[in-house]
Backbone as numpy.savetxt, mean C-alpha at the origin, in Angstrom:
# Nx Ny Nz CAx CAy CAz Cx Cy Cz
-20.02 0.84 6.36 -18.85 1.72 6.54 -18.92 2.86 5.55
-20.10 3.79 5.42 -20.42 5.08 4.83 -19.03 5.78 5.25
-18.47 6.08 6.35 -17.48 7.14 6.43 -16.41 6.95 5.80
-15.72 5.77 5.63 -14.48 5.96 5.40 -14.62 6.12 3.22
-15.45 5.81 2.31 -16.00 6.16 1.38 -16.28 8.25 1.17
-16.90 8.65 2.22 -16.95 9.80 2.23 -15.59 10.37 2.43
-14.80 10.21 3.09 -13.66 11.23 3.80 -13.13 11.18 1.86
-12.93 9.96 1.86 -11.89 9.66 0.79 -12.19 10.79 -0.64
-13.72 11.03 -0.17 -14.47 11.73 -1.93 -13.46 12.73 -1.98
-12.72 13.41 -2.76 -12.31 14.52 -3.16 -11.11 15.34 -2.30
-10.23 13.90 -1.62 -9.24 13.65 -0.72 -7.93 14.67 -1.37
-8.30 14.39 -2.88 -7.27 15.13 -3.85 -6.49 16.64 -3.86
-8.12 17.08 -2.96 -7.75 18.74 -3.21 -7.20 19.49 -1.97
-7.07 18.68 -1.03 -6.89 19.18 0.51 -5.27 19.20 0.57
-4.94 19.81 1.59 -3.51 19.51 1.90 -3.19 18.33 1.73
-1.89 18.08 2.34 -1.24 16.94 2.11 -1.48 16.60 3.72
-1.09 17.86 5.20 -1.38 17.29 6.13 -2.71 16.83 6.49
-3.78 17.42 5.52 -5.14 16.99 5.73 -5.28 15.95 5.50
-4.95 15.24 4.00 -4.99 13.66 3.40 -4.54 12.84 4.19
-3.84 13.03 4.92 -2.71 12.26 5.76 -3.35 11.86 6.82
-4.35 12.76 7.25 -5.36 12.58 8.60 -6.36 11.67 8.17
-7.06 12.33 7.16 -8.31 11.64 6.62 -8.20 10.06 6.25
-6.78 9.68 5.57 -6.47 8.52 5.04 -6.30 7.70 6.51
-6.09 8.05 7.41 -5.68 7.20 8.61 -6.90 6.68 9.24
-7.92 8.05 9.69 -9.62 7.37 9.91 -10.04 6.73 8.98
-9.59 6.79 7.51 -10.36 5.93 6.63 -10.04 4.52 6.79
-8.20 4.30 7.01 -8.10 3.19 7.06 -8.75 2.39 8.62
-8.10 3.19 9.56 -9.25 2.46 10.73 -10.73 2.14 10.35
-11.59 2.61 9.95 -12.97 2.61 9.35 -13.37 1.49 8.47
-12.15 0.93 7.60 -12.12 -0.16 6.90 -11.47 -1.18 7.48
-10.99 -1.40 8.84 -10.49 -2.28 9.31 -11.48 -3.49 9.70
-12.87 -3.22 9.50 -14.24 -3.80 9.59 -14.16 -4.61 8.70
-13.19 -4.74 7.44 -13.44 -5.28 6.90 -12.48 -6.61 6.75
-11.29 -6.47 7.63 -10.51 -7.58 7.82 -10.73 -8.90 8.06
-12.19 -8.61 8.44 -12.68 -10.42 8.95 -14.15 -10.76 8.27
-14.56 -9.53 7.20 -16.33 -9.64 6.95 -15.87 -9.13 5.46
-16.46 -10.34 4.98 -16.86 -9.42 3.46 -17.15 -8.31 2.82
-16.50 -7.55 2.17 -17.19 -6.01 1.61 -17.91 -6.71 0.49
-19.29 -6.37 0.41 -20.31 -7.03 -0.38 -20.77 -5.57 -1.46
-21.16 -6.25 -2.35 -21.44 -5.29 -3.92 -22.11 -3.79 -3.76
-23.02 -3.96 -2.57 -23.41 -2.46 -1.95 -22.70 -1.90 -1.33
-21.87 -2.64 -0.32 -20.59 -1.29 0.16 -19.56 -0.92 -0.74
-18.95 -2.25 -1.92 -18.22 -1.79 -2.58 -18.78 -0.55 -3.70
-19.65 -0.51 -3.94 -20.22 0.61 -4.72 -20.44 2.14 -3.55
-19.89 2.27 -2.70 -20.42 3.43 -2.13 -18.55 4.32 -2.49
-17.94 3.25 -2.42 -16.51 3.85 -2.44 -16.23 4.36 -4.04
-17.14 5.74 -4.43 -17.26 6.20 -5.67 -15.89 7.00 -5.89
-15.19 7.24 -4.93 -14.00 8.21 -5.18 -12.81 7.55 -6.41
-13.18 6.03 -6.36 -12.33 4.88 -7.20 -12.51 5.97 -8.79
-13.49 6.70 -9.02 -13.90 6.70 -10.27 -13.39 8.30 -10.37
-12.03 8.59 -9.42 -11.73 10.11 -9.80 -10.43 9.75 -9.30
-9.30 9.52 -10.60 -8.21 9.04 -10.39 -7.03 9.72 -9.80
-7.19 10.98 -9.54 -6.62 11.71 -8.73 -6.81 11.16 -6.94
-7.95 10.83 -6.74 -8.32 10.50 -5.36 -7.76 8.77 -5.23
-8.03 7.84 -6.00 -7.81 6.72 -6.05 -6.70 6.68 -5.64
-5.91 7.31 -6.54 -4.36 6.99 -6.54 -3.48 7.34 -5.26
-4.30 8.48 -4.80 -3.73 8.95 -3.59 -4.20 8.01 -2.76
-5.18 7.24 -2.51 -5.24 5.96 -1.79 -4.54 4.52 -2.31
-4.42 4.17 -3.50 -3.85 2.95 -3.47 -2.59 3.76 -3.36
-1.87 4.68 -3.34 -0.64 4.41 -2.36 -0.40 4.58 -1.67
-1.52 4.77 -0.75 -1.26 4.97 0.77 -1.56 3.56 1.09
-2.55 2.60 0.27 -2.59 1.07 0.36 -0.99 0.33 0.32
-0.17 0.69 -0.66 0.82 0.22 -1.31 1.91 0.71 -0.06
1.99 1.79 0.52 2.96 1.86 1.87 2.24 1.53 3.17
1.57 0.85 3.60 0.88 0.16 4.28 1.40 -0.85 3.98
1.60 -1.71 3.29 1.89 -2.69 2.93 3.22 -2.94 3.01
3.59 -2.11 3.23 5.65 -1.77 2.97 5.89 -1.86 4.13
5.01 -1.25 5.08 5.18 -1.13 6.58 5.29 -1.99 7.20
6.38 -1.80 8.18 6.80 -2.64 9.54 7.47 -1.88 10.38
6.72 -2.51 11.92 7.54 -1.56 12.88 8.83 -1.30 13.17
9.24 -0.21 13.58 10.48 0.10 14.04 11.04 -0.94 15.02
12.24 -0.77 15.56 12.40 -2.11 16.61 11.95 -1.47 17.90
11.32 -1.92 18.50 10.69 -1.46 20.16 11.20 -0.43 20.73
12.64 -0.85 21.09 13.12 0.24 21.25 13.30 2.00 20.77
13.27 2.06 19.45 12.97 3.15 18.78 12.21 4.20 19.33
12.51 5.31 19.28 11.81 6.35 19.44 11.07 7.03 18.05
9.99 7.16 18.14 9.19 7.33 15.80 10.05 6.65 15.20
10.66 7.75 14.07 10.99 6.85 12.88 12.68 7.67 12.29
13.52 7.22 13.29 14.73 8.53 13.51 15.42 7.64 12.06
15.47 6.51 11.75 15.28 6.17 10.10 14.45 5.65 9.19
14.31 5.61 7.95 12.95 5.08 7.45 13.08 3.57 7.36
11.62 3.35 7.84 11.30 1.34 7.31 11.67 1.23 5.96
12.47 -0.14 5.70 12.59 -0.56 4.21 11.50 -0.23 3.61
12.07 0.30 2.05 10.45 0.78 1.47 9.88 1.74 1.58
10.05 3.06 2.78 9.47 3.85 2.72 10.41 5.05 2.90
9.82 6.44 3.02 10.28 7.55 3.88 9.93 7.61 5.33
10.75 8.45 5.93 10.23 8.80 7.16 8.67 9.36 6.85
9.04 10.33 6.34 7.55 11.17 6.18 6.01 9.88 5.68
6.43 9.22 4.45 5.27 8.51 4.27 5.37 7.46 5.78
6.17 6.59 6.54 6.15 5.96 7.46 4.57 6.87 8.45
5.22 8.05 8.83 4.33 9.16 9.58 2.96 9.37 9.10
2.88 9.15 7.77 1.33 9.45 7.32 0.55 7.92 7.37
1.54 6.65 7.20 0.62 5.68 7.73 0.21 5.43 9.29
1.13 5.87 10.32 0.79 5.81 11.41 0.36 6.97 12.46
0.53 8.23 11.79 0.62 9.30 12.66 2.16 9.22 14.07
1.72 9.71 15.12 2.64 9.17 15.87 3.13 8.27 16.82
1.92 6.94 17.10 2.06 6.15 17.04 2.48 4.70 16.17
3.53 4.38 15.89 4.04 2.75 15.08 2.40 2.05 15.54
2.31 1.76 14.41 1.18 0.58 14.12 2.55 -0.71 14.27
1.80 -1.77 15.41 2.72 -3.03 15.65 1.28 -4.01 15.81
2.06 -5.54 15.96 1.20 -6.23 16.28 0.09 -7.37 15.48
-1.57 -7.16 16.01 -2.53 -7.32 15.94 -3.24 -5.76 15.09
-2.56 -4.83 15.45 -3.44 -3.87 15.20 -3.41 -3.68 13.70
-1.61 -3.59 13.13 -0.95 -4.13 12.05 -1.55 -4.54 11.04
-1.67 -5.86 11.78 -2.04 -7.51 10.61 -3.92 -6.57 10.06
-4.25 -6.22 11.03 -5.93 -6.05 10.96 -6.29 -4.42 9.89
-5.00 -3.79 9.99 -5.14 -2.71 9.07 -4.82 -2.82 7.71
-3.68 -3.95 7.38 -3.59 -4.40 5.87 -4.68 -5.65 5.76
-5.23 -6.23 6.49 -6.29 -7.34 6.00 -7.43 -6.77 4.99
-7.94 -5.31 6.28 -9.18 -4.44 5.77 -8.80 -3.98 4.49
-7.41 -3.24 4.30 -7.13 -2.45 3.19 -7.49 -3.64 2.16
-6.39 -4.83 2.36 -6.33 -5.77 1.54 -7.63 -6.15 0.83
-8.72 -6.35 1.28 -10.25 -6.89 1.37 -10.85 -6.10 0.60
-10.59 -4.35 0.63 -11.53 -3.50 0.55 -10.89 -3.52 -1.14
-9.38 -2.94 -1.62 -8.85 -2.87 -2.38 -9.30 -4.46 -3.82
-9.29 -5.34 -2.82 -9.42 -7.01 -3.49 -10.98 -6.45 -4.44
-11.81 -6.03 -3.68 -13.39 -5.93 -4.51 -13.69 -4.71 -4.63
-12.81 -3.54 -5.06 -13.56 -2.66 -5.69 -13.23 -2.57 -7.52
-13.75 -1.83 -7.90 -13.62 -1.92 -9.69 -12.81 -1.28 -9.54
-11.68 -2.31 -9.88 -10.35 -1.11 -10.52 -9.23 -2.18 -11.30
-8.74 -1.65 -12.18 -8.08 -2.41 -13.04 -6.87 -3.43 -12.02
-6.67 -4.77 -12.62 -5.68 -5.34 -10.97 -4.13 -4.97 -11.45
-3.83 -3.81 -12.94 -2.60 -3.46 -12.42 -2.25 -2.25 -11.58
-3.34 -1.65 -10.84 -3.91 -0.73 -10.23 -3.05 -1.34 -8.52
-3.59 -2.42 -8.30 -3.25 -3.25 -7.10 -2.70 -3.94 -6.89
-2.09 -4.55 -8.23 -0.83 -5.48 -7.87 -0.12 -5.59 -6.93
0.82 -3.93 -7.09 1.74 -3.72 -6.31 1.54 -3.86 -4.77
0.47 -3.57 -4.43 0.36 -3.74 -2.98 0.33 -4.98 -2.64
-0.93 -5.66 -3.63 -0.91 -7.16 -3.29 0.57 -8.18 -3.66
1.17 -8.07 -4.22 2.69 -8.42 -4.21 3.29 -8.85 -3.38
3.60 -7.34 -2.70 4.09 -6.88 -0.91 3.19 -7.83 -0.03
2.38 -7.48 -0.30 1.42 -8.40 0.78 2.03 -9.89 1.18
1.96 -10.72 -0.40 1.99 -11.51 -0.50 3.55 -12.62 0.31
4.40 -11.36 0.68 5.70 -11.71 1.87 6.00 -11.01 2.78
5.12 -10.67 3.30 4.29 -9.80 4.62 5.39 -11.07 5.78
5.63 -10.46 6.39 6.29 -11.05 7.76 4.95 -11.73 8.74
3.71 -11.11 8.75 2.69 -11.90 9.37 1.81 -12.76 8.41
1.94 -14.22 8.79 0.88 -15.32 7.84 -0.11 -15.05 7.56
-1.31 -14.30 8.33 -2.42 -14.04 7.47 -2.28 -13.03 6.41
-1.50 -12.14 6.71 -1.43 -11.27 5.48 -0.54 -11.80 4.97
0.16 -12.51 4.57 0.97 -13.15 3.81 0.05 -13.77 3.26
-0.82 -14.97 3.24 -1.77 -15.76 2.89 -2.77 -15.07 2.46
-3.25 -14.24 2.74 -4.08 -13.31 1.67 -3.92 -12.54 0.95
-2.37 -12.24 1.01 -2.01 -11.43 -0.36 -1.78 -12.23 -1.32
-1.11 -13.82 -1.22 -0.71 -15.20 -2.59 -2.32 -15.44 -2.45
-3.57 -15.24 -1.95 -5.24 -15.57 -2.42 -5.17 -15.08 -3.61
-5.27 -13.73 -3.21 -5.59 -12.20 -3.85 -4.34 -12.52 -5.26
-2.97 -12.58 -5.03 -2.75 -12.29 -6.41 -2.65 -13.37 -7.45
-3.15 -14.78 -7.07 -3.31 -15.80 -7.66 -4.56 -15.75 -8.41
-5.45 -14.81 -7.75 -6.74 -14.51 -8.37 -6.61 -13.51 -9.43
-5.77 -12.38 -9.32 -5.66 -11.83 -10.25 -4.44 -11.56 -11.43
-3.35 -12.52 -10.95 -2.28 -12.32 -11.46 -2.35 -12.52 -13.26
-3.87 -13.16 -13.51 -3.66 -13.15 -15.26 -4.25 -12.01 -15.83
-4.49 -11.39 -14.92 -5.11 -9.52 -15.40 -3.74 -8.84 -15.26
-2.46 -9.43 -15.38 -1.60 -8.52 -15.11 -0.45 -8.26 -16.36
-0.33 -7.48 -16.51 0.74 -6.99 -17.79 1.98 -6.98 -17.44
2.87 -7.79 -17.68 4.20 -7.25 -16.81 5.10 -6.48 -17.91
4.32 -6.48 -18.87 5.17 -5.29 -19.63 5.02 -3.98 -19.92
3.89 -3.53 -19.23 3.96 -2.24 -19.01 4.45 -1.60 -18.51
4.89 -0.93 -19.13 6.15 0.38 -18.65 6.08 0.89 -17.30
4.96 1.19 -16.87 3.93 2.44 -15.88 4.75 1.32 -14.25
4.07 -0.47 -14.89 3.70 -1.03 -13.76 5.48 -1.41 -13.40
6.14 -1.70 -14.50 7.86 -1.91 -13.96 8.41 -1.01 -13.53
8.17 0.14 -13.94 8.80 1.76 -13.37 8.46 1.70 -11.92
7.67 1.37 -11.85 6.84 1.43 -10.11 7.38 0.47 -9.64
7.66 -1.00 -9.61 8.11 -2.01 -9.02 9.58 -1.88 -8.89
10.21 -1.12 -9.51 11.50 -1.05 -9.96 11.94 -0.11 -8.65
10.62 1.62 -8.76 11.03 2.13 -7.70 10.77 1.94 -6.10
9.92 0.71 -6.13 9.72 0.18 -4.92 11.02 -0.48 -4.63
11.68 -1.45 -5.73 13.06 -1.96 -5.48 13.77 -1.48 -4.58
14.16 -0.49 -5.46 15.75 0.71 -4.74 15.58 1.83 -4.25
14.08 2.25 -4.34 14.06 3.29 -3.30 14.89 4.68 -4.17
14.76 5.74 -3.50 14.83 6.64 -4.26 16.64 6.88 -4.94
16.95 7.24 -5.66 17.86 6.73 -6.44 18.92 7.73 -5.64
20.36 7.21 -5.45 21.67 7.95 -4.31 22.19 9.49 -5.33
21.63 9.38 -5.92 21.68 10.70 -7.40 21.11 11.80 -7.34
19.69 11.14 -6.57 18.72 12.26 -6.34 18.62 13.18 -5.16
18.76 14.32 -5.66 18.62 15.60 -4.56 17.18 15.59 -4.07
16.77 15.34 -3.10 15.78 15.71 -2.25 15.84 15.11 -0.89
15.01 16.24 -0.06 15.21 15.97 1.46 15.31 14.62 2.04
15.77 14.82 3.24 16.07 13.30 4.12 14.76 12.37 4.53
13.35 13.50 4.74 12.49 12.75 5.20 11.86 12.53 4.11
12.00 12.52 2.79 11.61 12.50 1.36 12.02 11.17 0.85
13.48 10.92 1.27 14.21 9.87 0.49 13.40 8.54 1.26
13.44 7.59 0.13 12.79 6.39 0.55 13.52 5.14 0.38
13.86 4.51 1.24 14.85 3.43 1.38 14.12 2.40 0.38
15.31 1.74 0.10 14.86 0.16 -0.59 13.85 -0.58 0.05
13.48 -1.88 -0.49 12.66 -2.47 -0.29 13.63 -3.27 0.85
12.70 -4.10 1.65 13.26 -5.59 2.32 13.74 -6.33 1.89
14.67 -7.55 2.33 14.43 -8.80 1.04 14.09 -9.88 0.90
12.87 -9.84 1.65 11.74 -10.13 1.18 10.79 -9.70 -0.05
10.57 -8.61 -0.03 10.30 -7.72 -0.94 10.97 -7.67 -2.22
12.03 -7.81 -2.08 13.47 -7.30 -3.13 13.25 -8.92 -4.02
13.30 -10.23 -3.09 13.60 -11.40 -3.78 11.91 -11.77 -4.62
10.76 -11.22 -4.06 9.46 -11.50 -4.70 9.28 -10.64 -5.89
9.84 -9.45 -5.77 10.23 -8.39 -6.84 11.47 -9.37 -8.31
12.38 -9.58 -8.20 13.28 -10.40 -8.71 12.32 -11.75 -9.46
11.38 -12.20 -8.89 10.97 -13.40 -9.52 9.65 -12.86 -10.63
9.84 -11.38 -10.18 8.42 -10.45 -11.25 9.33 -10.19 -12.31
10.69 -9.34 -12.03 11.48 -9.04 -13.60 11.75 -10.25 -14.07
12.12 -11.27 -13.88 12.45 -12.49 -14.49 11.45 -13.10 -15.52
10.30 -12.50 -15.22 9.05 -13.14 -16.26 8.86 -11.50 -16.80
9.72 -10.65 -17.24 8.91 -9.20 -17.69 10.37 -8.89 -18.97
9.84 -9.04 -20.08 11.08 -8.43 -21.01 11.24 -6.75 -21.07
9.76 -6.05 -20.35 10.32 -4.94 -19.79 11.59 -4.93 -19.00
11.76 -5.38 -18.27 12.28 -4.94 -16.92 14.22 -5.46 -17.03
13.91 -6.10 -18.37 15.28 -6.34 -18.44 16.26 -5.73 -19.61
């Protein structure tokens, strides 16, 4: 899976509607990896990890992927945002089709998989793997408690960086803050909200 490694190189400097494109073939491209091992030679091709401007713009497009769930059937797009997200980020994980289903479970497995074995610090990935870990579908539920049981003693819960972030995954963008409608990002689930709650409880940050 050479392509989805390439798009990602230098994802940083393009628009935002460009990233938004590129990140979507990338994630289809890694969906190969939902059921097959990413082994030490593919994980080394994904060099963009090592230009933290680009990374970051992917683990959070990993991290709202993970947030994601479909609208109810009925729905027409995304006339409000999924717990957890904005309209707008909702749109950049799916374009204009809702990811539902099979197709779903198989796009956070790959992310999940690809994110699990590349070099990157695991308070880098926590957050996604967290979410994962009370995912409404069992396999990704079950491979996000793999994944953060494996790494949960690489994790700091008192860093400032990583509670600020969990905190704003919590509540979503704060009722204080001036910015647009497709900007604002709803709270978490609670699901989300109660797996979050059992993280501040062990963090003298967060309290």
């Amino acid at each position: 899976a050479e392509v989805a490694p390439n798009l990602l190189l230098g994802i940083s400097q393009l628009a935002v509607q460009h990233q938004d494109i590129l990140l979507r073939i990338a994630a289809k491209e890694i969906e190969k990896y939902a059921y097959e091992c990413i082994d030490g030679n593919d994980a080394a091709k994904f060099t963009f990890v090592q230009m933290p401007a680009d990374r970051d713009i992917f683990l959070d497009f990993c991290l709202q992927t993970m947030l994601y769930q479909p609208p109810p059937t009925s729905s027409e797009g995304f006339a409000a945002p999924p717990p957890g997200l904005s309209r707008l980020q909702a749109i950049r994980i799916c374009g204009k089709s809702p990811l539902r289903g099979d197709a779903l479970m198989i796009r956070k497995l790959g992310l999940l998989n690809v994110i699990a074995e590349l070099d990157l610090d695991p308070q880098l990935v926590y957050s996604s793997i967290l979410v994962a870990s009370v995912d409404r579908n069992d396999h990704v539920a079950r491979r996000g408690e793999e994944l953060l049981k494996r790494k949960e003693n690489g994790i700091n819960l008192e860093d400032p960086v990583l509670v600020r972030n969990l905190f704003s995954i919590f509540q979503g963008t704060p009722v204080t803050e001036e910015i647009a409608a497709d900007a604002r990002v709803a709270p978490a689930n609670q699901a989300v909200k109660g797996k979050l709650m059992t993280v501040f409880m062990h963090s003298v940050a967060a309290t």
